[in-house]
CSV table of C-alpha atoms in Angstrom, one decimal:
chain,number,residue,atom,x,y,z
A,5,UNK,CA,-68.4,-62.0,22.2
A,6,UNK,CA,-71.6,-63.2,21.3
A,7,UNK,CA,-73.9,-63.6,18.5
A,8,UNK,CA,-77.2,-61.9,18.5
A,9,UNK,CA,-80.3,-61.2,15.8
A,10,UNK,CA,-81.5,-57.5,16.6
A,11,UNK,CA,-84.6,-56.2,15.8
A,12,UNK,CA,-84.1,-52.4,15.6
A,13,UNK,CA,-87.1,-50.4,15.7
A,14,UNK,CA,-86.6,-46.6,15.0
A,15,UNK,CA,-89.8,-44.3,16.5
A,16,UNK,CA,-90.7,-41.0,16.1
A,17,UNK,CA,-93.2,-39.0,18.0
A,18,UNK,CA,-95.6,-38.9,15.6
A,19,UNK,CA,-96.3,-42.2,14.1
A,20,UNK,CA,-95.7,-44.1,17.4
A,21,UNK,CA,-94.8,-47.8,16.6
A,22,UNK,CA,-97.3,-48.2,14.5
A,23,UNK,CA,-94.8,-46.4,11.8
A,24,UNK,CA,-91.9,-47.6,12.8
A,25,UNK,CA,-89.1,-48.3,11.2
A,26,UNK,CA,-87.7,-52.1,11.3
A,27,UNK,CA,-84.5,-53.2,10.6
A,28,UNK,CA,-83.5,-57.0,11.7
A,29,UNK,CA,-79.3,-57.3,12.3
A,30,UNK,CA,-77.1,-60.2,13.0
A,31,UNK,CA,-74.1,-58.7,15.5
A,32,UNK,CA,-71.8,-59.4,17.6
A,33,UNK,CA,-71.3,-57.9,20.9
A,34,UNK,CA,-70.3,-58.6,24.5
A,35,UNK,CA,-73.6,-57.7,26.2
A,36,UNK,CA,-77.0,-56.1,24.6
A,37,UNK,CA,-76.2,-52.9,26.4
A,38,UNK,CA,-72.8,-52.9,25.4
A,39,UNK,CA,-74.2,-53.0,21.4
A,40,UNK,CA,-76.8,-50.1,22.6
A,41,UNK,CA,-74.1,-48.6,23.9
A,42,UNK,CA,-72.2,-48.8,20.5
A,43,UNK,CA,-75.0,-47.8,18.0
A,44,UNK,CA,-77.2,-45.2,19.8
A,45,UNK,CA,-75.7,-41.9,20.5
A,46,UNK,CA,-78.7,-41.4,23.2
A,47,UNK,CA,-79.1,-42.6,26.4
A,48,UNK,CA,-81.0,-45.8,27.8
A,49,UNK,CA,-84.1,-44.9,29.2
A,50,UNK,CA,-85.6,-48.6,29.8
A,51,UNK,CA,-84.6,-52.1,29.9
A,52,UNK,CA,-87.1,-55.1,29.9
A,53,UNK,CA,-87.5,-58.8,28.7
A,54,UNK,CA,-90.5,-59.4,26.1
A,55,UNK,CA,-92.9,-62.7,26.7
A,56,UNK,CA,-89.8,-65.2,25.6
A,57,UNK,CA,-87.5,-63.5,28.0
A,58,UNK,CA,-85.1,-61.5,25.7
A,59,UNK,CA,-84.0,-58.5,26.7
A,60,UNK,CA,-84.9,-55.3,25.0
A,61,UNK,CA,-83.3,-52.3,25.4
A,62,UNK,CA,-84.8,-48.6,24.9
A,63,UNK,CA,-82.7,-45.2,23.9
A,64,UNK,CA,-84.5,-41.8,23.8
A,65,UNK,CA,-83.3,-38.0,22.5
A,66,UNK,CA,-85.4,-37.0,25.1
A,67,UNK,CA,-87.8,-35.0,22.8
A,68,UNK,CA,-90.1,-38.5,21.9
A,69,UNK,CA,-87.4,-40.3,19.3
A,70,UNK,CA,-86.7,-44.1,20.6
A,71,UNK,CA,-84.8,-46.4,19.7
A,72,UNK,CA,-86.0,-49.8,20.6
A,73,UNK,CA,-83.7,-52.8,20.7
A,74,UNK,CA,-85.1,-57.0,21.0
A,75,UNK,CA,-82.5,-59.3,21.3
A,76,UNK,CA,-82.1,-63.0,20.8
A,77,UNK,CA,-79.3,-65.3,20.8
């Protein structure tokens, strides 16, 4: 396993990510989808790398709700 700092954002339809929710975790996991995989009872709809490279991983109900995930090591 490895050790990972998450940055969790939680968005809703409404506010967009401009009123998001933020929550920063310290995990451990064998992969970033395998966490996603763990904590998000809804499908990933996207996975990218931001400007540094780290991936970041998004899961949506389907109805506008995402669940955005930035991981670094």
């Amino acid at each position: 396993m490895k050790d990972f700092e998450v940055l969790v954002e939680r968005i809703n339809p409404c506010g967009g990510s401009d009123h998001s929710s933020r929550e920063l975790r310290e995990v451990q996991a064998d992969s970033p989808e395998a966490y996603v995989h763990a904590d998000c009872p809804w499908p990933i709809i996207d996975q990218s790398a931001d400007a540094h490279g780290n991936p970041v991983i998004t899961a949506s109900d389907g109805r506008g709700y995402l669940v955005r995930y930035t991981f670094t090591d």
